[in-house]
PDB file of C-alpha atoms in Angstrom:
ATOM      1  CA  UNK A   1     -35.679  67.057 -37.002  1.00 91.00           C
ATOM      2  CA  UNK A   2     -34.628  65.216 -33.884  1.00 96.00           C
ATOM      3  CA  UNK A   3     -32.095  67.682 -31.815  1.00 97.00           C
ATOM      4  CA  UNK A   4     -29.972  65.752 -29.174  1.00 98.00           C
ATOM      5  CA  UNK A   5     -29.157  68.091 -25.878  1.00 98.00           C
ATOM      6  CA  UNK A   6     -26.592  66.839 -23.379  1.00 98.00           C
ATOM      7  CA  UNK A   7     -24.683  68.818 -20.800  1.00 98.00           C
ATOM      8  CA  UNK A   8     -21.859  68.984 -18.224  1.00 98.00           C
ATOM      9  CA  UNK A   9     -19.843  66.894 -19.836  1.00 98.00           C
ATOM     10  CA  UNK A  10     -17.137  67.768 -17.556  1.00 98.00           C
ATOM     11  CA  UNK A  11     -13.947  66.359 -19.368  1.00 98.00           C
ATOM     12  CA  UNK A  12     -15.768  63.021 -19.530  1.00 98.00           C
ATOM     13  CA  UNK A  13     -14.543  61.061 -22.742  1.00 98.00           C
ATOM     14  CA  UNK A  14     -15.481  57.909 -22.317  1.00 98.00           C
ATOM     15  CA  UNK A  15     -19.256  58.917 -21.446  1.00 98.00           C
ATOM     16  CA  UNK A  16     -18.905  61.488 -24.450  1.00 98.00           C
ATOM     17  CA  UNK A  17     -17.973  58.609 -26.881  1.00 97.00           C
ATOM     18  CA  UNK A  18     -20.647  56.163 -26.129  1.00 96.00           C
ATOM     19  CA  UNK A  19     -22.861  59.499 -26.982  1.00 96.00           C
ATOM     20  CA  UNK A  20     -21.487  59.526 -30.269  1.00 95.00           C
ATOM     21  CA  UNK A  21     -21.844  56.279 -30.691  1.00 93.00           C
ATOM     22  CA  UNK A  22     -25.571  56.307 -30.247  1.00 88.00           C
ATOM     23  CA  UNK A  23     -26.523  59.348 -32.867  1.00 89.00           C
ATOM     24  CA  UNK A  24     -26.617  57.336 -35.747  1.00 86.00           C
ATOM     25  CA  UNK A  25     -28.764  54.640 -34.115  1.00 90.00           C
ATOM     26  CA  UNK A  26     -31.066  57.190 -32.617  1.00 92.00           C
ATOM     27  CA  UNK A  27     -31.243  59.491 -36.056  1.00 92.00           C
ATOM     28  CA  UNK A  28     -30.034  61.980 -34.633  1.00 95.00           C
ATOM     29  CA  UNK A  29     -30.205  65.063 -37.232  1.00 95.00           C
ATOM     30  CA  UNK A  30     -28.448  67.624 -34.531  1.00 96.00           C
ATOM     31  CA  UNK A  31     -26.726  68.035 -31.496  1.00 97.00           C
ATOM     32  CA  UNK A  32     -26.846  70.722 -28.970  1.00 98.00           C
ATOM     33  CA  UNK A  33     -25.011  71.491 -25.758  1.00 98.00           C
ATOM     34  CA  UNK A  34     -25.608  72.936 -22.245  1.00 98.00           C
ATOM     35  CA  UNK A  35     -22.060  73.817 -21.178  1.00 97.00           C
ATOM     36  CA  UNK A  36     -20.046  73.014 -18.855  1.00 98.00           C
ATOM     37  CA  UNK A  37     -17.425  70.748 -21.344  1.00 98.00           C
ATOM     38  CA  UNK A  38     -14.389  70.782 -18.974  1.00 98.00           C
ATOM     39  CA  UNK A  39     -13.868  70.276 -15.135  1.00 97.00           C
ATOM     40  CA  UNK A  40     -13.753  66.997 -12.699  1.00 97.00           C
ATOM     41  CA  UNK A  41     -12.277  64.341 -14.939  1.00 97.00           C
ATOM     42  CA  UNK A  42      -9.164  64.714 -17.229  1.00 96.00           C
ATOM     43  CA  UNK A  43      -9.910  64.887 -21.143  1.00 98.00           C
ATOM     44  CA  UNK A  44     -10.512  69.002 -21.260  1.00 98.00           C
ATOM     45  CA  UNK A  45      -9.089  69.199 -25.014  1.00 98.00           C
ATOM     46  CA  UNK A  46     -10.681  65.589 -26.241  1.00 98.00           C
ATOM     47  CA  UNK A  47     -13.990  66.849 -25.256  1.00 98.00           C
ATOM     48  CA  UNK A  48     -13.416  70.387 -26.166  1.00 98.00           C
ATOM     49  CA  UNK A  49     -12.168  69.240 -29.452  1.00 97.00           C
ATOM     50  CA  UNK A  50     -14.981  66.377 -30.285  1.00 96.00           C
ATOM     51  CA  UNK A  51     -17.555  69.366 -29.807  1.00 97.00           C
ATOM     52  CA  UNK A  52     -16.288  72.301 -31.476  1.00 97.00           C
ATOM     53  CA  UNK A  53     -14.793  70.398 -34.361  1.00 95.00           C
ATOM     54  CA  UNK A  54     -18.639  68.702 -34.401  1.00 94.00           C
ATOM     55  CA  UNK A  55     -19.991  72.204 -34.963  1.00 96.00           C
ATOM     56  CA  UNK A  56     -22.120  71.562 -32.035  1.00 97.00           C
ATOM     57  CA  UNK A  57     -23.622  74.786 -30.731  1.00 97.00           C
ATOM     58  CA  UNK A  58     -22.592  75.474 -27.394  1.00 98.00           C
ATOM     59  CA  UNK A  59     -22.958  77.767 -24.244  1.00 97.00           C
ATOM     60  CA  UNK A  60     -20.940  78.319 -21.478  1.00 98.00           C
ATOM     61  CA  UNK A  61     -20.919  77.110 -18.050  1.00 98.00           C
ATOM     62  CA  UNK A  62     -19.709  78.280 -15.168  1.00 97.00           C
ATOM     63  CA  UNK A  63     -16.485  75.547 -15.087  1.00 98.00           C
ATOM     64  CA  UNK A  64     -15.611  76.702 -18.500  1.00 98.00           C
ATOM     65  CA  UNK A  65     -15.929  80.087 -17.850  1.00 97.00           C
ATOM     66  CA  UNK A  66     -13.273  79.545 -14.739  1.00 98.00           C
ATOM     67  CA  UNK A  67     -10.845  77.078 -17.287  1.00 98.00           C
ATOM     68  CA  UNK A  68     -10.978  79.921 -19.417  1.00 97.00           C
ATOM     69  CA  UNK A  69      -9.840  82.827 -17.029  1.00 95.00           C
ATOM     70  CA  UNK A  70     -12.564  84.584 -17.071  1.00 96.00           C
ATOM     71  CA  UNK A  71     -13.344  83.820 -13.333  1.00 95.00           C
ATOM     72  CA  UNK A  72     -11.639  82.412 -10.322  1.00 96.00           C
ATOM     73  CA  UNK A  73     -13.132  79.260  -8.798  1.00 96.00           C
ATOM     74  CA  UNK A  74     -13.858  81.491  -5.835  1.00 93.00           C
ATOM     75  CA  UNK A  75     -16.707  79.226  -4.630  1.00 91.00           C
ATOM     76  CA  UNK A  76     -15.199  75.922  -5.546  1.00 95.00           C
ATOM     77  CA  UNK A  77     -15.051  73.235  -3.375  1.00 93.00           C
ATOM     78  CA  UNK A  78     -11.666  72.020  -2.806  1.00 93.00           C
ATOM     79  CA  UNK A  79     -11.879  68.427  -4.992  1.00 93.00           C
ATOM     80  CA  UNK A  80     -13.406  70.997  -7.581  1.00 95.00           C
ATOM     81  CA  UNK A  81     -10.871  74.025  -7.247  1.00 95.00           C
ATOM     82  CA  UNK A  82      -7.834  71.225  -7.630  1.00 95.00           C
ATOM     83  CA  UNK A  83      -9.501  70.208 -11.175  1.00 96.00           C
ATOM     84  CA  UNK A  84     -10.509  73.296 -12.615  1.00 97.00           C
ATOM     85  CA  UNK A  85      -6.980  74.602 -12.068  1.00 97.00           C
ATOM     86  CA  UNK A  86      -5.180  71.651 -13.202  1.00 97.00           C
ATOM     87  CA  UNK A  87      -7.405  71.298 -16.454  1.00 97.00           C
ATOM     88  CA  UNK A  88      -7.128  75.372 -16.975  1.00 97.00           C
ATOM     89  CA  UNK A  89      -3.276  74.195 -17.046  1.00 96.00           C
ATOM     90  CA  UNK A  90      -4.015  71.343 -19.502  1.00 97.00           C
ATOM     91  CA  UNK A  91      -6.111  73.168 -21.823  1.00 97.00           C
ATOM     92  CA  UNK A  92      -4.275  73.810 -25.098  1.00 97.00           C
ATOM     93  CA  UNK A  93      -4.502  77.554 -25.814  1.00 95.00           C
ATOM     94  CA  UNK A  94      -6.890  77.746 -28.995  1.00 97.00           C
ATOM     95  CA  UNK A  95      -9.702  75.243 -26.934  1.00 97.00           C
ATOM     96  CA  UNK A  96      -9.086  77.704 -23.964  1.00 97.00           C
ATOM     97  CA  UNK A  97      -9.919  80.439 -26.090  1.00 97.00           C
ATOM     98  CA  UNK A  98     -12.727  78.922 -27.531  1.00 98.00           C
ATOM     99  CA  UNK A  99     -14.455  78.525 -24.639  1.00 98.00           C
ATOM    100  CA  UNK A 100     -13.714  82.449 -23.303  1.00 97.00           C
ATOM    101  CA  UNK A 101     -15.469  83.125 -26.265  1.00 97.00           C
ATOM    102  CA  UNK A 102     -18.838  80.920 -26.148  1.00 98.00           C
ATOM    103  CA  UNK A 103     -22.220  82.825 -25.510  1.00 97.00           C
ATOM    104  CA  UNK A 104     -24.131  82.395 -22.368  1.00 95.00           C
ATOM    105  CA  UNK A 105     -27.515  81.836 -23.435  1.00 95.00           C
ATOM    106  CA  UNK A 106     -28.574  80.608 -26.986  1.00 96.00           C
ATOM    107  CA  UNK A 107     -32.079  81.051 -28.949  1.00 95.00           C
ATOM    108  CA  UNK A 108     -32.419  78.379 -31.570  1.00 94.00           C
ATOM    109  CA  UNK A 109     -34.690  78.350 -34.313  1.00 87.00           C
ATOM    110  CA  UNK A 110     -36.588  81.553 -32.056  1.00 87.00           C
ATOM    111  CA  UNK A 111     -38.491  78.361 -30.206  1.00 89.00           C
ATOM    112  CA  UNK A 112     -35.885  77.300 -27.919  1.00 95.00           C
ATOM    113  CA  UNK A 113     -33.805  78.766 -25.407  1.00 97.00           C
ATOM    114  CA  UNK A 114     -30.482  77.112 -24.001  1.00 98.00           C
ATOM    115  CA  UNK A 115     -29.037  78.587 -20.593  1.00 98.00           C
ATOM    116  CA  UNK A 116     -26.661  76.651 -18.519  1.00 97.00           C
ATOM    117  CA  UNK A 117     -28.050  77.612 -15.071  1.00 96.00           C
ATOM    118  CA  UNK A 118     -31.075  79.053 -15.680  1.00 96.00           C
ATOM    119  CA  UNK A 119     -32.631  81.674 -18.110  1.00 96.00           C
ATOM    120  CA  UNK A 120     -32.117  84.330 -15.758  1.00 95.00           C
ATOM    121  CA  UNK A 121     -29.193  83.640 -14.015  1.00 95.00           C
ATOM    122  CA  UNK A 122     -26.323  81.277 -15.892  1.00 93.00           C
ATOM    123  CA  UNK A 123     -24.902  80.397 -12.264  1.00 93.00           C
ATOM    124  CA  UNK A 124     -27.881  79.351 -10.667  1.00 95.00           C
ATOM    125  CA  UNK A 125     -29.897  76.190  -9.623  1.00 96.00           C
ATOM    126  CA  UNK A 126     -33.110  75.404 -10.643  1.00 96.00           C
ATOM    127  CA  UNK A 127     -34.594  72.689  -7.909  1.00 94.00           C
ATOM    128  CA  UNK A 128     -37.765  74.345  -6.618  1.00 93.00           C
ATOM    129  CA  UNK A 129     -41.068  75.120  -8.224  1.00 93.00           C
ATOM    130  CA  UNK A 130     -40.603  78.470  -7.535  1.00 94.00           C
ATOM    131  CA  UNK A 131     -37.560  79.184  -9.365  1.00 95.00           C
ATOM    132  CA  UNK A 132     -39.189  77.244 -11.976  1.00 96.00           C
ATOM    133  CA  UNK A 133     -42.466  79.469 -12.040  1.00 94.00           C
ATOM    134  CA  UNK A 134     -39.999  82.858 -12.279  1.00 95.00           C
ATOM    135  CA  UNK A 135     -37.602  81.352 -14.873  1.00 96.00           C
ATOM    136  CA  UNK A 136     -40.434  80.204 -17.078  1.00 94.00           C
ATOM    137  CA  UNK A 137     -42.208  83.854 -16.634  1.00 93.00           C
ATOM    138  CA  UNK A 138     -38.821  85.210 -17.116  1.00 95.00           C
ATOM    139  CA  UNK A 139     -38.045  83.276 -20.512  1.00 93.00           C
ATOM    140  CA  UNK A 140     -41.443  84.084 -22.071  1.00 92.00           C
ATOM    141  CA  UNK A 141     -41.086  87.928 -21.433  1.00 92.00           C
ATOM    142  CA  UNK A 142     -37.405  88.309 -21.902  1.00 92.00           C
ATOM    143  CA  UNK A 143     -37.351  85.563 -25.432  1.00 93.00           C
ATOM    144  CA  UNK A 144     -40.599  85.105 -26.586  1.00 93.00           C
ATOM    145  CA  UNK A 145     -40.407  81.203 -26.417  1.00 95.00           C
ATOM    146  CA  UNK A 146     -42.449  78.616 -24.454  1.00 95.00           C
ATOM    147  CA  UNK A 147     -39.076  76.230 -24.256  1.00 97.00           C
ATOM    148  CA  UNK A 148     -36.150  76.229 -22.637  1.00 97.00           C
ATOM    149  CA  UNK A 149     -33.211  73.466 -22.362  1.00 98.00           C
ATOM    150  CA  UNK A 150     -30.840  74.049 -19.198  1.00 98.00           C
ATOM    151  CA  UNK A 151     -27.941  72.453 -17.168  1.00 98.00           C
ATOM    152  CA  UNK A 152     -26.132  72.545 -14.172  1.00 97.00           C
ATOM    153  CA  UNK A 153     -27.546  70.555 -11.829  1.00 98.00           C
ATOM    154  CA  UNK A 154     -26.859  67.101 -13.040  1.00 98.00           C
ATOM    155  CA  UNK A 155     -30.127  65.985 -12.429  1.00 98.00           C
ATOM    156  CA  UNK A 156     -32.698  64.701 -15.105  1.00 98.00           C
ATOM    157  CA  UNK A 157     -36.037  66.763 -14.585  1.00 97.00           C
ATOM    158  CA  UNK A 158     -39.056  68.569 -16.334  1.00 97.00           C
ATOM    159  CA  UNK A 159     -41.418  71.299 -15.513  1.00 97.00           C
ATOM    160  CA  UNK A 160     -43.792  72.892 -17.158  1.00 96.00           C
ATOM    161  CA  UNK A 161     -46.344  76.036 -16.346  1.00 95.00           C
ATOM    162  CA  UNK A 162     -49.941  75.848 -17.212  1.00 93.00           C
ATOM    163  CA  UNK A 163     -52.802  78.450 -16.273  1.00 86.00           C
ATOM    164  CA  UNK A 164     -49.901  79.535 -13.770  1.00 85.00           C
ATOM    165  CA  UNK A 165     -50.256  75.797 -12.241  1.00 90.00           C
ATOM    166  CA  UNK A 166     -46.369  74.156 -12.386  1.00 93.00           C
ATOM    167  CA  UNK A 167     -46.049  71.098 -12.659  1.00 94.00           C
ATOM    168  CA  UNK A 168     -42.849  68.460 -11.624  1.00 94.00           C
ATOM    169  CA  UNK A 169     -42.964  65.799 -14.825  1.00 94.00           C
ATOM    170  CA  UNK A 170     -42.376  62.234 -14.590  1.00 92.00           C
ATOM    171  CA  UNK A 171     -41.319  59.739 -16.948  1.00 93.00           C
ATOM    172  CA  UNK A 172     -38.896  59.142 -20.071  1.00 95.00           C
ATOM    173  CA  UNK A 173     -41.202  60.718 -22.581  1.00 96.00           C
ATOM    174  CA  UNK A 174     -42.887  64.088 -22.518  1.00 97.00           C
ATOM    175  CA  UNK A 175     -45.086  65.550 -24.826  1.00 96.00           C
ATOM    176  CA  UNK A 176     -44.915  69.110 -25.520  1.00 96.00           C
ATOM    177  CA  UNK A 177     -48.319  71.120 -25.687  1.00 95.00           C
ATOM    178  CA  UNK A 178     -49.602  74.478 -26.965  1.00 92.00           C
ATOM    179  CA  UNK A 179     -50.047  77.186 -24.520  1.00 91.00           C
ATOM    180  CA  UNK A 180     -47.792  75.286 -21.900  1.00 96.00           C
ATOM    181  CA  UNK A 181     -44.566  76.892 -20.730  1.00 96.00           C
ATOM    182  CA  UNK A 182     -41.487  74.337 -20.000  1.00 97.00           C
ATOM    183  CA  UNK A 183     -38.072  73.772 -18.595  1.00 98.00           C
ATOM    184  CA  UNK A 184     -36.460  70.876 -18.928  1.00 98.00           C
ATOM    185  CA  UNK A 185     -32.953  69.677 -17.961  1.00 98.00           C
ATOM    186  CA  UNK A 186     -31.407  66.323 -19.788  1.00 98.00           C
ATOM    187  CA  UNK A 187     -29.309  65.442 -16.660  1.00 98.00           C
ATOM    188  CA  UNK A 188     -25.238  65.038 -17.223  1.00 98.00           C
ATOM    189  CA  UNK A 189     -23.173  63.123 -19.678  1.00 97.00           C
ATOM    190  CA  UNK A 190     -20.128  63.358 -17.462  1.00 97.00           C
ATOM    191  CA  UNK A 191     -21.265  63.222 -13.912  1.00 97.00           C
ATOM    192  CA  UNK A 192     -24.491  62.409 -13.337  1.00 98.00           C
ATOM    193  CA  UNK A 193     -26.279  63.223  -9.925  1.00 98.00           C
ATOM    194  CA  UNK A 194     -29.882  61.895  -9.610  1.00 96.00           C
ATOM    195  CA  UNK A 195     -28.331  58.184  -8.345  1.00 97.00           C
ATOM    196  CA  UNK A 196     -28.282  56.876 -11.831  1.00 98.00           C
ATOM    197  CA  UNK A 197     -24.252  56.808 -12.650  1.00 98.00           C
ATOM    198  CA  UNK A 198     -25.475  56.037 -16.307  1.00 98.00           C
ATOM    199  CA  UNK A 199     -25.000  59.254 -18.707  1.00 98.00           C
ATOM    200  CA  UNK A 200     -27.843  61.142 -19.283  1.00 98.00           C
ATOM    201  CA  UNK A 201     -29.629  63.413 -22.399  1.00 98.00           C
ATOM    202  CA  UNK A 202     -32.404  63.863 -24.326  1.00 98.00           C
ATOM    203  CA  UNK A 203     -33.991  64.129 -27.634  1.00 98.00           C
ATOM    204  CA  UNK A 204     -36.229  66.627 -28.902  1.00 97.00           C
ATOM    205  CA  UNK A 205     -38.263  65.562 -31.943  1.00 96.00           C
ATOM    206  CA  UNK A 206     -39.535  68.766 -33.271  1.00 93.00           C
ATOM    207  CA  UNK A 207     -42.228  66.854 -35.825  1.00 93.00           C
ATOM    208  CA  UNK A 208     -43.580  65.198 -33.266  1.00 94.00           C
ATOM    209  CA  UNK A 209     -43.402  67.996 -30.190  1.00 95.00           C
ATOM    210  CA  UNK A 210     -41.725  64.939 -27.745  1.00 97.00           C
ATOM    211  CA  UNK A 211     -38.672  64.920 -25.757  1.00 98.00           C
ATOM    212  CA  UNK A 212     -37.491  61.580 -25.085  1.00 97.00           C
ATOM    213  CA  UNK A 213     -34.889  60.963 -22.127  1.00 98.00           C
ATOM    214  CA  UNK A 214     -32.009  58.648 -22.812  1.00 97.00           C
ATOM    215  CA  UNK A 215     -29.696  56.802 -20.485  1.00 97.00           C
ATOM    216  CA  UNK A 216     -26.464  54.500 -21.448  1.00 96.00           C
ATOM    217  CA  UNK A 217     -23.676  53.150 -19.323  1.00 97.00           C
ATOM    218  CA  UNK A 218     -19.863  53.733 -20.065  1.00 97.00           C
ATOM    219  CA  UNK A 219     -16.317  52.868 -18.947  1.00 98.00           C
ATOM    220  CA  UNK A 220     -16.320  53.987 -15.271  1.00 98.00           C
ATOM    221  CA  UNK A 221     -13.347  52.396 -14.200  1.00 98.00           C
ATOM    222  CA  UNK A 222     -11.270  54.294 -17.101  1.00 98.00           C
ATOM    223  CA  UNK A 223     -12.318  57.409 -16.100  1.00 98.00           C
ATOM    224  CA  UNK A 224     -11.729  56.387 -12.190  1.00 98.00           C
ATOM    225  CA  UNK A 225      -8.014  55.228 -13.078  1.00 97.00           C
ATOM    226  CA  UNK A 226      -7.504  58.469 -15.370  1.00 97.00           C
ATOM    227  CA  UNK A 227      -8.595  60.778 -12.068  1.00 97.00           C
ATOM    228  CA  UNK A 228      -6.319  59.252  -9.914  1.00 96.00           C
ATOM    229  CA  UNK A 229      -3.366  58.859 -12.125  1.00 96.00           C
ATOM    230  CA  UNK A 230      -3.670  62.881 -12.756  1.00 94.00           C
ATOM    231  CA  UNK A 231      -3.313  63.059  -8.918  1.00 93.00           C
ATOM    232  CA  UNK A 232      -6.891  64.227  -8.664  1.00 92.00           C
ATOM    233  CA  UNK A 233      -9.310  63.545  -5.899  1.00 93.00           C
ATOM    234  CA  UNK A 234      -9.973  60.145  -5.379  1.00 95.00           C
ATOM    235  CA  UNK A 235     -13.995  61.079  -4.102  1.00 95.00           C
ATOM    236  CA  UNK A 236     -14.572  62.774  -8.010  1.00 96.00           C
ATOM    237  CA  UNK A 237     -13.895  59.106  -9.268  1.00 96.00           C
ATOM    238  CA  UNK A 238     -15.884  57.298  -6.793  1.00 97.00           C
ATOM    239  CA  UNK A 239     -18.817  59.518  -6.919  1.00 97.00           C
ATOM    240  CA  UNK A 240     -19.261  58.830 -10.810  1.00 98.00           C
ATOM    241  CA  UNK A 241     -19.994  54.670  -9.686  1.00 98.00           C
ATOM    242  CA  UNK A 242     -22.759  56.070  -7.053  1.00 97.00           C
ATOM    243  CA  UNK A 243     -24.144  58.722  -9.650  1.00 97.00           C
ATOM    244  CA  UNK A 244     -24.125  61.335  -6.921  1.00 92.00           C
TER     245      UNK A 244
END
């Protein structure tokens, strides 16, 4: 089976379409998601609807736990705050209560673990080899698995733990070995943040034990025109062109 996995969509449509789009051409078999559906640009119930009424597992991040009530957007920054309020307002009551309602960790097939942040902590941000080395330990003891899928940063990036020796991994393929402990994030669909403003996930081929990292471009300017006819902040439309 080849399992897509694509996060922080955040209310991107356009991005999320050209996604759909490619799952046929990519045989596809199943989709997974990381969280964070809503937030930043202004399609909350398109996206929201394309993925629940896709059956597409799904966890939840920290903006849709805040567009849900569940949470203030205490530690928002302001072009943030403004959105996450104004699509709270927007969301149609059954897709807000969908989201209130998603899990915050998932174990598929009791070989893979999805967390938005990180398998110990669904808020936080894995960028340093150390919080890689605990999160890795942490998912092994706590789930049993070797394999975990996670979000939140935005940025595409791989590591894995090996005779207690982690590793940073490079390159659009990686091959997934016995005995060899990984996380692995599949960058953003929505609003990407490595300097690539293309949107970003990955395939997991389970027959073969490869992930495979995929990039495609998508309307920008729609989404730009969209953000500032909502009255949003102009810097969340201009940052999608920069990928940052």
């Amino acid at each position: 089976m080849r399992i897509a996995v694509i996060s922080d969509v955040h209310g991107n449509l356009p991005a999320l379409k050209v996604f759909f789009d490619h799952i046929d051409k990519l045989k596809i078999d199943r989709t997974l998601c990381l969280g964070d559906l809503v937030g930043y640009n202004p399609w909350p119930n398109e996206c929201v609807g394309m993925v629940r009424e896709g059956g597409i597992p799904t966890i939840m991040g920290n903006h849709d736990r805040v567009a849900s009530g569940i949470e203030e957007p205490d530690h928002f920054n302001l072009a943030a705050k403004r959105a996450i309020l104004w699509t709270r307002e927007a969301l149609s009551g059954d897709k807000r209560d969908w989201l209130s309602k998603l899990p915050e960790r998932l174990l598929v097939n009791n070989q893979i673990v999805l967390v938005h942040g990180s398998p110990s902590n669904p808020n936080e941000y894995i960028f340093s080899a150390d919080s890689a080395i605990y999160n890795m330990e942490f998912m092994t003891e706590q789930f049993g698995v070797s394999l975990c899928f996670f979000g939140h940063t935005h940025v595409v990036a791989a590591y894995s733990l090996k005779s207690k020796e982690v590793s940073f991994l490079e390159g659009d393929t990686i091959n997934i070995e016995d005995e060899v402990q990984y996380l692995i994030n599949p960058g953003s669909i929505g609003q990407p943040r490595d300097g690539d403003p293309r949107a970003a996930f990955l395939i997991f081929d389970e027959e073969e034990k490869r992930v495979e990292f995929h990039r495609f471009p998508y309307d920008i300017d729609r989404v730009y025109k969209a953000i500032i006819d909502t009255g949003q902040d102009e810097f969340l439309g201009k940052r999608l062109y920069l990928g940052r």
